[in-house]
Amino acid sequence: MNVLSNVYPTAALREADARHHWHPFTDTAALNTEGARVIVSADGVWLTDSDGNRILDGMAGLWCTNIGHGCEEIAEAVYAQMKELGYYNTFFKTTHPPVIKLSELLSEITPPHINRVFFCSSGSEANDTIVRMVRTYWQIKGKPEKQTIIARHNGYHGSTVAGASLGGMGGMHAQGGLPIPGIHHIAQPYWYGEGGDLSPEEFGLWAARELERAIDALGEDKVAAFIAEPIQGAGGVIVPPDSYWPEVKRICSEREILFIADEVICGFGRLGTWFGSDYYGLKPDLMPIAKGLSSGYLPIGGVLMADHVSETLEQGGEFFHGYTYSGHPVCCAAAIANINILRSEGIVERVASDTGPYLQQKWLALGEHPLVGEARMVGMVGALELAPAKPDRTKRFEPVGDVGTLCRDISFKNGLVMRAVRDSMIVSPPLVITREEIDDFIERVTKTLDATLSELTKAGLMG
Ligand SMILES: *Cc1c(COP(=O)(O)O)cnc(C)c1O
């Protein structure tokens, strides 16, 4: 950093980044001709880039910075923990106060039937762990044939081999020979994109019964579990029709399979409840968590286990699984401080009854914009489907994705981070966003939609 002018050498940073840094989920050649945006600092809902621009972080980093950026209490808790005990493992009959405290805290905020947690460093690792846990669970139960895990097309469960296999992203499966054996994908409850002539309620029932049909086709004696996000995040903030979860619950209660609610995005207040499972009244056997667990300040994830799962696994002797950083004391300290702040400041309650409804009302009103085919939002996670000929849901922009990218780039220029998934715009702002900041946020979204519409109209792509 140039200390005299307080300005960063953007061009030099970009060049070094292009030469030596390989980005996740990126077309590296394309990025390197354009140059990456350099983010240098952040506070609350605001990011600052190397040219001094202030940008509203409409994605809470990557769906994770629930308590906002620049939190002093977390920085102090982490510093104090590093001085006290910077690292020790939890393998060989050892433990330490931060991992004990965090485990206890989690059992307080999770549903009553969940009282045990296994720690890892990410959502992907949590789901890798879960694949081994559920298959081992059925082995211990004397049903070793129950190995297949049912998941959904366009679900996202991480980027490791097992995580990407559970996920239903075609592009990911095409690279590296995925999915691994024993994963079966069914339809997602994406009414706007795939509902055809059915009403949302009819389609929700149909999509839920795909699970039942898959269990019958595979054989109940072969199926170990069903994994799903309460609301799909990376797949495009897919909010299922109201009929979907009650029907899935009925099926799971009638069939002998485990239910895994992937809470990596929905957990820690995103829907105005501590977990997405609380919002939909689900009773999962396992819940992978990460992201909002530490609000992204340090990498930490976990697998929350229902009592009957931990009790069964206990009968199997040693579970040959663990990570060097399972229960890392400093990451635990960050998560403890984060949860304490979410609780003491009533942030989850505020999302449920104050700032959440305020944002939803304004966001849903964007559904009236001529470019928006559907606006949806629960808690503080939402999407806008951009459409060339609303209300016709069958008409799409071609090729899919270009308009989303155009809109995302315009949004950046307007000082707002929105993410594009296909041609929908996705938001998931820090949960601490104020009413005033929400007004500013919606103004930037509106300006972005207007500018995108005017470019598309000029190019003859509307109607
Ligand atoms: C991000 C995400 C993951 C993967 O978490 P990482 O920490 O990136 O490994 C898993 N499941 C869901 C629902 C996610 O959104």
GROMACS .gro file of N, CA and C in nm, residues 1-127:
model
  381
    1MET      N    1   0.085  -0.120   0.000
    1MET     CA    2   0.000   0.000   0.000
    1MET      C    3   0.087   0.124   0.000
    2ASN      N    4   0.048   0.220  -0.080
    2ASN     CA    5   0.119   0.348  -0.086
    2ASN      C    6   0.072   0.434   0.032
    3VAL      N    7   0.159   0.445   0.133
    3VAL     CA    8   0.116   0.509   0.258
    3VAL      C    9   0.096   0.660   0.242
    4LEU      N   10   0.157   0.718   0.140
    4LEU     CA   11   0.143   0.863   0.125
    4LEU      C   12   0.007   0.902   0.071
    5SER      N   13  -0.039   0.830  -0.032
    5SER     CA   14  -0.164   0.871  -0.095
    5SER      C   15  -0.282   0.788  -0.047
    6ASN      N   16  -0.254   0.679   0.028
    6ASN     CA   17  -0.361   0.591   0.073
    6ASN      C   18  -0.433   0.525  -0.045
    7VAL      N   19  -0.366   0.515  -0.160
    7VAL     CA   20  -0.425   0.454  -0.277
    7VAL      C   21  -0.341   0.330  -0.313
    8TYR      N   22  -0.410   0.223  -0.350
    8TYR     CA   23  -0.339   0.100  -0.382
    8TYR      C   24  -0.299   0.098  -0.529
    9PRO      N   25  -0.187   0.034  -0.560
    9PRO     CA   26  -0.145   0.023  -0.701
    9PRO      C   27  -0.226  -0.084  -0.772
   10THR      N   28  -0.348  -0.050  -0.812
   10THR     CA   29  -0.442  -0.149  -0.865
   10THR      C   30  -0.384  -0.230  -0.982
   11ALA      N   31  -0.324  -0.162  -1.076
   11ALA     CA   32  -0.276  -0.231  -1.196
   11ALA      C   33  -0.170  -0.335  -1.160
   12ALA      N   34  -0.079  -0.299  -1.072
   12ALA     CA   35   0.027  -0.392  -1.033
   12ALA      C   36  -0.029  -0.511  -0.955
   13LEU      N   37  -0.126  -0.483  -0.868
   13LEU     CA   38  -0.188  -0.592  -0.792
   13LEU      C   39  -0.260  -0.689  -0.886
   14ARG      N   40  -0.334  -0.633  -0.982
   14ARG     CA   41  -0.406  -0.717  -1.079
   14ARG      C   42  -0.310  -0.803  -1.158
   15GLU      N   43  -0.200  -0.744  -1.197
   15GLU     CA   44  -0.104  -0.817  -1.280
   15GLU      C   45  -0.044  -0.934  -1.201
   16ALA      N   46  -0.007  -0.908  -1.075
   16ALA     CA   47   0.050  -1.015  -0.992
   16ALA      C   48  -0.055  -1.123  -0.965
   17ASP      N   49  -0.179  -1.080  -0.943
   17ASP     CA   50  -0.288  -1.175  -0.922
   17ASP      C   51  -0.304  -1.265  -1.045
   18ALA      N   52  -0.303  -1.201  -1.162
   18ALA     CA   53  -0.321  -1.277  -1.287
   18ALA      C   54  -0.208  -1.377  -1.306
   19ARG      N   55  -0.090  -1.341  -1.264
   19ARG     CA   56   0.026  -1.427  -1.289
   19ARG      C   57   0.031  -1.545  -1.192
   20HIS      N   58  -0.010  -1.524  -1.066
   20HIS     CA   59   0.021  -1.625  -0.963
   20HIS      C   60  -0.099  -1.684  -0.889
   21HIS      N   61  -0.215  -1.625  -0.906
   21HIS     CA   62  -0.329  -1.668  -0.824
   21HIS      C   63  -0.432  -1.739  -0.911
   22TRP      N   64  -0.471  -1.861  -0.871
   22TRP     CA   65  -0.574  -1.937  -0.944
   22TRP      C   66  -0.706  -1.923  -0.868
   23HIS      N   67  -0.805  -1.859  -0.927
   23HIS     CA   68  -0.931  -1.828  -0.856
   23HIS      C   69  -1.028  -1.946  -0.858
   24PRO      N   70  -1.110  -1.959  -0.751
   24PRO     CA   71  -1.216  -2.060  -0.752
   24PRO      C   72  -1.327  -2.023  -0.851
   25PHE      N   73  -1.393  -2.125  -0.909
   25PHE     CA   74  -1.508  -2.107  -0.999
   25PHE      C   75  -1.486  -1.991  -1.096
   26THR      N   76  -1.375  -1.995  -1.169
   26THR     CA   77  -1.340  -1.883  -1.255
   26THR      C   78  -1.282  -1.931  -1.387
   27ASP      N   79  -1.321  -1.866  -1.495
   27ASP     CA   80  -1.256  -1.883  -1.624
   27ASP      C   81  -1.130  -1.796  -1.618
   28THR      N   82  -1.019  -1.859  -1.583
   28THR     CA   83  -0.898  -1.784  -1.550
   28THR      C   84  -0.848  -1.700  -1.668
   29ALA      N   85  -0.850  -1.757  -1.787
   29ALA     CA   86  -0.801  -1.681  -1.903
   29ALA      C   87  -0.886  -1.555  -1.924
   30ALA      N   88  -1.018  -1.572  -1.913
   30ALA     CA   89  -1.108  -1.457  -1.933
   30ALA      C   90  -1.088  -1.353  -1.823
   31LEU      N   91  -1.076  -1.398  -1.699
   31LEU     CA   92  -1.057  -1.303  -1.589
   31LEU      C   93  -0.928  -1.223  -1.609
   32ASN      N   94  -0.825  -1.293  -1.650
   32ASN     CA   95  -0.695  -1.226  -1.656
   32ASN      C   96  -0.685  -1.123  -1.767
   33THR      N   97  -0.770  -1.132  -1.870
   33THR     CA   98  -0.769  -1.023  -1.968
   33THR      C   99  -0.846  -0.903  -1.911
   34GLU      N  100  -0.941  -0.930  -1.821
   34GLU     CA  101  -1.025  -0.823  -1.767
   34GLU      C  102  -0.962  -0.763  -1.641
   35GLY      N  103  -0.903  -0.846  -1.555
   35GLY     CA  104  -0.845  -0.801  -1.428
   35GLY      C  105  -0.946  -0.813  -1.316
   36ALA      N  106  -0.901  -0.864  -1.202
   36ALA     CA  107  -0.990  -0.885  -1.088
   36ALA      C  108  -1.010  -0.755  -1.012
   37ARG      N  109  -1.126  -0.744  -0.949
   37ARG     CA  110  -1.152  -0.631  -0.860
   37ARG      C  111  -1.078  -0.656  -0.728
   38VAL      N  112  -1.006  -0.556  -0.681
   38VAL     CA  113  -0.927  -0.574  -0.559
   38VAL      C  114  -1.002  -0.510  -0.442
   39ILE      N  115  -1.046  -0.594  -0.349
   39ILE     CA  116  -1.116  -0.544  -0.230
   39ILE      C  117  -1.012  -0.529  -0.118
   40VAL      N  118  -1.006  -0.412  -0.058
   40VAL     CA  119  -0.900  -0.388   0.039
   40VAL      C  120  -0.950  -0.376   0.183
   41SER      N  121  -1.076  -0.339   0.203
   41SER     CA  122  -1.124  -0.329   0.340
   41SER      C  123  -1.277  -0.335   0.340
   42ALA      N  124  -1.334  -0.353   0.459
   42ALA     CA  125  -1.479  -0.362   0.468
   42ALA      C  126  -1.525  -0.328   0.608
   43ASP      N  127  -1.647  -0.271   0.614
   43ASP     CA  128  -1.703  -0.231   0.743
   43ASP      C  129  -1.855  -0.237   0.733
   44GLY      N  130  -1.918  -0.310   0.823
   44GLY     CA  131  -2.064  -0.322   0.818
   44GLY      C  132  -2.107  -0.389   0.687
   45VAL      N  133  -2.190  -0.318   0.608
   45VAL     CA  134  -2.234  -0.374   0.480
   45VAL      C  135  -2.152  -0.318   0.363
   46TRP      N  136  -2.046  -0.243   0.395
   46TRP     CA  137  -1.972  -0.173   0.290
   46TRP      C  138  -1.834  -0.232   0.264
   47LEU      N  139  -1.804  -0.250   0.134
   47LEU     CA  140  -1.670  -0.291   0.090
   47LEU      C  141  -1.601  -0.169   0.031
   48THR      N  142  -1.467  -0.168   0.037
   48THR     CA  143  -1.391  -0.064  -0.031
   48THR      C  144  -1.292  -0.132  -0.124
   49ASP      N  145  -1.286  -0.087  -0.249
   49ASP     CA  146  -1.191  -0.146  -0.342
   49ASP      C  147  -1.064  -0.061  -0.351
   50SER      N  148  -0.967  -0.111  -0.428
   50SER     CA  149  -0.834  -0.049  -0.430
   50SER      C  150  -0.834   0.088  -0.495
   51ASP      N  151  -0.943   0.123  -0.564
   51ASP     CA  152  -0.953   0.257  -0.620
   51ASP      C  153  -1.033   0.351  -0.530
   52GLY      N  154  -1.069   0.301  -0.413
   52GLY     CA  155  -1.140   0.386  -0.317
   52GLY      C  156  -1.291   0.387  -0.333
   53ASN      N  157  -1.346   0.300  -0.424
   53ASN     CA  158  -1.493   0.293  -0.439
   53ASN      C  159  -1.556   0.221  -0.321
   54ARG      N  160  -1.671   0.272  -0.276
   54ARG     CA  161  -1.749   0.203  -0.173
   54ARG      C  162  -1.860   0.123  -0.240
   55ILE      N  163  -1.869  -0.004  -0.203
   55ILE     CA  164  -1.963  -0.095  -0.268
   55ILE      C  165  -2.047  -0.162  -0.160
   56LEU      N  166  -2.179  -0.161  -0.179
   56LEU     CA  167  -2.268  -0.226  -0.083
   56LEU      C  168  -2.262  -0.379  -0.106
   57ASP      N  169  -2.230  -0.452  -0.003
   57ASP     CA  170  -2.211  -0.597  -0.016
   57ASP      C  171  -2.344  -0.670  -0.006
   58GLY      N  172  -2.412  -0.679  -0.119
   58GLY     CA  173  -2.544  -0.744  -0.122
   58GLY      C  174  -2.540  -0.894  -0.108
   59MET      N  175  -2.419  -0.954  -0.099
   59MET     CA  176  -2.407  -1.099  -0.087
   59MET      C  177  -2.346  -1.144   0.045
   60ALA      N  178  -2.325  -1.050   0.141
   60ALA     CA  179  -2.260  -1.088   0.267
   60ALA      C  180  -2.136  -1.174   0.239
   61GLY      N  181  -2.045  -1.117   0.159
   61GLY     CA  182  -1.928  -1.195   0.118
   61GLY      C  183  -1.975  -1.303   0.024
   62LEU      N  184  -1.975  -1.426   0.072
   62LEU     CA  185  -2.031  -1.538  -0.005
   62LEU      C  186  -2.137  -1.604   0.084
   63TRP      N  187  -2.245  -1.536   0.109
   63TRP     CA  188  -2.357  -1.580   0.194
   63TRP      C  189  -2.314  -1.603   0.338
   64CYS      N  190  -2.209  -1.540   0.385
   64CYS     CA  191  -2.158  -1.580   0.516
   64CYS      C  192  -2.144  -1.468   0.618
   65THR      N  193  -2.120  -1.344   0.576
   65THR     CA  194  -2.088  -1.240   0.673
   65THR      C  195  -2.216  -1.188   0.738
   66ASN      N  196  -2.284  -1.276   0.811
   66ASN     CA  197  -2.416  -1.243   0.865
   66ASN      C  198  -2.412  -1.124   0.960
   67ILE      N  199  -2.307  -1.111   1.042
   67ILE     CA  200  -2.304  -0.998   1.135
   67ILE      C  201  -2.234  -0.876   1.076
   68GLY      N  202  -2.203  -0.881   0.947
   68GLY     CA  203  -2.140  -0.766   0.882
   68GLY      C  204  -1.989  -0.768   0.899
   69HIS      N  205  -1.925  -0.681   0.824
   69HIS     CA  206  -1.777  -0.677   0.821
   69HIS      C  207  -1.722  -0.591   0.935
   70GLY      N  208  -1.597  -0.617   0.968
   70GLY     CA  209  -1.522  -0.529   1.058
   70GLY      C  210  -1.563  -0.537   1.204
   71CYS      N  211  -1.606  -0.653   1.249
   71CYS     CA  212  -1.654  -0.667   1.387
   71CYS      C  213  -1.536  -0.675   1.485
   72GLU      N  214  -1.526  -0.573   1.569
   72GLU     CA  215  -1.415  -0.563   1.665
   72GLU      C  216  -1.415  -0.678   1.766
   73GLU      N  217  -1.535  -0.714   1.815
   73GLU     CA  218  -1.543  -0.818   1.919
   73GLU      C  219  -1.484  -0.949   1.868
   74ILE      N  220  -1.510  -0.982   1.742
   74ILE     CA  221  -1.454  -1.107   1.689
   74ILE      C  222  -1.303  -1.094   1.679
   75ALA      N  223  -1.256  -0.981   1.629
   75ALA     CA  224  -1.111  -0.961   1.616
   75ALA      C  225  -1.044  -0.976   1.752
   76GLU      N  226  -1.106  -0.921   1.855
   76GLU     CA  227  -1.046  -0.928   1.989
   76GLU      C  228  -1.052  -1.070   2.046
   77ALA      N  229  -1.163  -1.138   2.024
   77ALA     CA  230  -1.175  -1.275   2.074
   77ALA      C  231  -1.070  -1.365   2.008
   78VAL      N  232  -1.048  -1.343   1.880
   78VAL     CA  233  -0.951  -1.425   1.805
   78VAL      C  234  -0.809  -1.396   1.853
   79TYR      N  235  -0.779  -1.271   1.875
   79TYR     CA  236  -0.646  -1.232   1.922
   79TYR      C  237  -0.618  -1.291   2.060
   80ALA      N  238  -0.717  -1.279   2.148
   80ALA     CA  239  -0.701  -1.331   2.284
   80ALA      C  240  -0.682  -1.483   2.280
   81GLN      N  241  -0.760  -1.552   2.197
   81GLN     CA  242  -0.748  -1.697   2.189
   81GLN      C  243  -0.614  -1.740   2.131
   82MET      N  244  -0.566  -1.666   2.033
   82MET     CA  245  -0.436  -1.699   1.973
   82MET      C  246  -0.324  -1.691   2.075
   83LYS      N  247  -0.336  -1.593   2.164
   83LYS     CA  248  -0.231  -1.580   2.267
   83LYS      C  249  -0.242  -1.691   2.371
   84GLU      N  250  -0.366  -1.730   2.401
   84GLU     CA  251  -0.390  -1.829   2.505
   84GLU      C  252  -0.356  -1.971   2.457
   85LEU      N  253  -0.416  -2.010   2.346
   85LEU     CA  254  -0.394  -2.143   2.287
   85LEU      C  255  -0.423  -2.130   2.139
   86GLY      N  256  -0.317  -2.112   2.060
   86GLY     CA  257  -0.333  -2.085   1.917
   86GLY      C  258  -0.372  -2.208   1.838
   87TYR      N  259  -0.328  -2.323   1.883
   87TYR     CA  260  -0.367  -2.448   1.820
   87TYR      C  261  -0.348  -2.564   1.916
   88TYR      N  262  -0.444  -2.651   1.921
   88TYR     CA  263  -0.419  -2.786   1.966
   88TYR      C  264  -0.526  -2.876   1.905
   89ASN      N  265  -0.493  -3.005   1.889
   89ASN     CA  266  -0.587  -3.093   1.822
   89ASN      C  267  -0.688  -3.149   1.922
   90THR      N  268  -0.789  -3.216   1.866
   90THR     CA  269  -0.892  -3.278   1.950
   90THR      C  270  -0.897  -3.429   1.925
   91PHE      N  271  -0.785  -3.484   1.879
   91PHE     CA  272  -0.784  -3.627   1.843
   91PHE      C  273  -0.767  -3.717   1.966
   92PHE      N  274  -0.649  -3.716   2.024
   92PHE     CA  275  -0.607  -3.824   2.113
   92PHE      C  276  -0.648  -3.797   2.257
   93LYS      N  277  -0.775  -3.816   2.285
   93LYS     CA  278  -0.827  -3.797   2.420
   93LYS      C  279  -0.802  -3.656   2.473
   94THR      N  280  -0.799  -3.556   2.382
   94THR     CA  281  -0.782  -3.419   2.431
   94THR      C  282  -0.899  -3.331   2.385
   95THR      N  283  -0.917  -3.223   2.456
   95THR     CA  284  -1.018  -3.123   2.420
   95THR      C  285  -0.968  -2.988   2.472
   96HIS      N  286  -1.044  -2.883   2.452
   96HIS     CA  287  -1.003  -2.752   2.504
   96HIS      C  288  -1.126  -2.664   2.525
   97PRO      N  289  -1.114  -2.560   2.607
   97PRO     CA  290  -1.234  -2.481   2.641
   97PRO      C  291  -1.310  -2.423   2.522
   98PRO      N  292  -1.245  -2.365   2.419
   98PRO     CA  293  -1.327  -2.307   2.312
   98PRO      C  294  -1.415  -2.410   2.239
   99VAL      N  295  -1.362  -2.530   2.215
   99VAL     CA  296  -1.442  -2.628   2.142
   99VAL      C  297  -1.557  -2.679   2.230
  100ILE      N  298  -1.534  -2.686   2.361
  100ILE     CA  299  -1.640  -2.728   2.453
  100ILE      C  300  -1.750  -2.622   2.456
  101LYS      N  301  -1.706  -2.497   2.471
  101LYS     CA  302  -1.802  -2.386   2.479
  101LYS      C  303  -1.888  -2.377   2.352
  102LEU      N  304  -1.823  -2.388   2.236
  102LEU     CA  305  -1.898  -2.376   2.110
  102LEU      C  306  -1.995  -2.493   2.093
  103SER      N  307  -1.952  -2.613   2.130
  103SER     CA  308  -2.041  -2.730   2.119
  103SER      C  309  -2.166  -2.709   2.205
  104GLU      N  310  -2.144  -2.658   2.326
  104GLU     CA  311  -2.254  -2.632   2.417
  104GLU      C  312  -2.350  -2.526   2.360
  105LEU      N  313  -2.291  -2.417   2.311
  105LEU     CA  314  -2.371  -2.308   2.253
  105LEU      C  315  -2.457  -2.360   2.139
  106LEU      N  316  -2.399  -2.444   2.054
  106LEU     CA  317  -2.474  -2.495   1.939
  106LEU      C  318  -2.591  -2.581   1.984
  107SER      N  319  -2.570  -2.659   2.091
  107SER     CA  320  -2.683  -2.742   2.135
  107SER      C  321  -2.793  -2.655   2.193
  108GLU      N  322  -2.759  -2.535   2.240
  108GLU     CA  323  -2.862  -2.443   2.290
  108GLU      C  324  -2.947  -2.382   2.178
  109ILE      N  325  -2.884  -2.353   2.065
  109ILE     CA  326  -2.960  -2.283   1.959
  109ILE      C  327  -3.021  -2.378   1.857
  110THR      N  328  -2.981  -2.505   1.858
  110THR     CA  329  -3.038  -2.602   1.764
  110THR      C  330  -3.164  -2.662   1.824
  111PRO      N  331  -3.245  -2.731   1.741
  111PRO     CA  332  -3.364  -2.799   1.794
  111PRO      C  333  -3.324  -2.898   1.905
  112PRO      N  334  -3.418  -2.927   1.998
  112PRO     CA  335  -3.385  -3.006   2.118
  112PRO      C  336  -3.327  -3.145   2.090
  113HIS      N  337  -3.361  -3.204   1.975
  113HIS     CA  338  -3.311  -3.340   1.948
  113HIS      C  339  -3.168  -3.342   1.896
  114ILE      N  340  -3.107  -3.224   1.881
  114ILE     CA  341  -2.970  -3.216   1.829
  114ILE      C  342  -2.879  -3.165   1.940
  115ASN      N  343  -2.784  -3.250   1.981
  115ASN     CA  344  -2.699  -3.215   2.096
  115ASN      C  345  -2.552  -3.245   2.076
  116ARG      N  346  -2.513  -3.285   1.957
  116ARG     CA  347  -2.374  -3.322   1.934
  116ARG      C  348  -2.324  -3.259   1.805
  117VAL      N  349  -2.197  -3.221   1.803
  117VAL     CA  350  -2.141  -3.163   1.681
  117VAL      C  351  -2.001  -3.216   1.655
  118PHE      N  352  -1.974  -3.246   1.528
  118PHE     CA  353  -1.839  -3.279   1.482
  118PHE      C  354  -1.789  -3.159   1.403
  119PHE      N  355  -1.667  -3.114   1.429
  119PHE     CA  356  -1.618  -2.993   1.363
  119PHE      C  357  -1.524  -3.022   1.246
  120CYS      N  358  -1.529  -2.931   1.150
  120CYS     CA  359  -1.439  -2.934   1.034
  120CYS      C  360  -1.417  -2.788   0.993
  121SER      N  361  -1.364  -2.766   0.875
  121SER     CA  362  -1.329  -2.628   0.838
  121SER      C  363  -1.416  -2.567   0.730
  122SER      N  364  -1.512  -2.643   0.677
  122SER     CA  365  -1.593  -2.588   0.567
  122SER      C  366  -1.720  -2.669   0.549
  123GLY      N  367  -1.810  -2.614   0.467
  123GLY     CA  368  -1.932  -2.686   0.434
  123GLY      C  369  -1.905  -2.811   0.352
  124SER      N  370  -1.807  -2.802   0.263
  124SER     CA  371  -1.772  -2.919   0.181
  124SER      C  372  -1.723  -3.033   0.269
  125GLU      N  373  -1.635  -3.002   0.362
  125GLU     CA  374  -1.585  -3.106   0.453
  125GLU      C  375  -1.698  -3.163   0.538
  126ALA      N  376  -1.792  -3.078   0.576
  126ALA     CA  377  -1.906  -3.128   0.655
  126ALA      C  378  -1.982  -3.232   0.574
  127ASN      N  379  -2.005  -3.205   0.446
  127ASN     CA  380  -2.081  -3.299   0.364
  127ASN      C  381  -2.000  -3.425   0.331
   0.00000   0.00000   0.00000
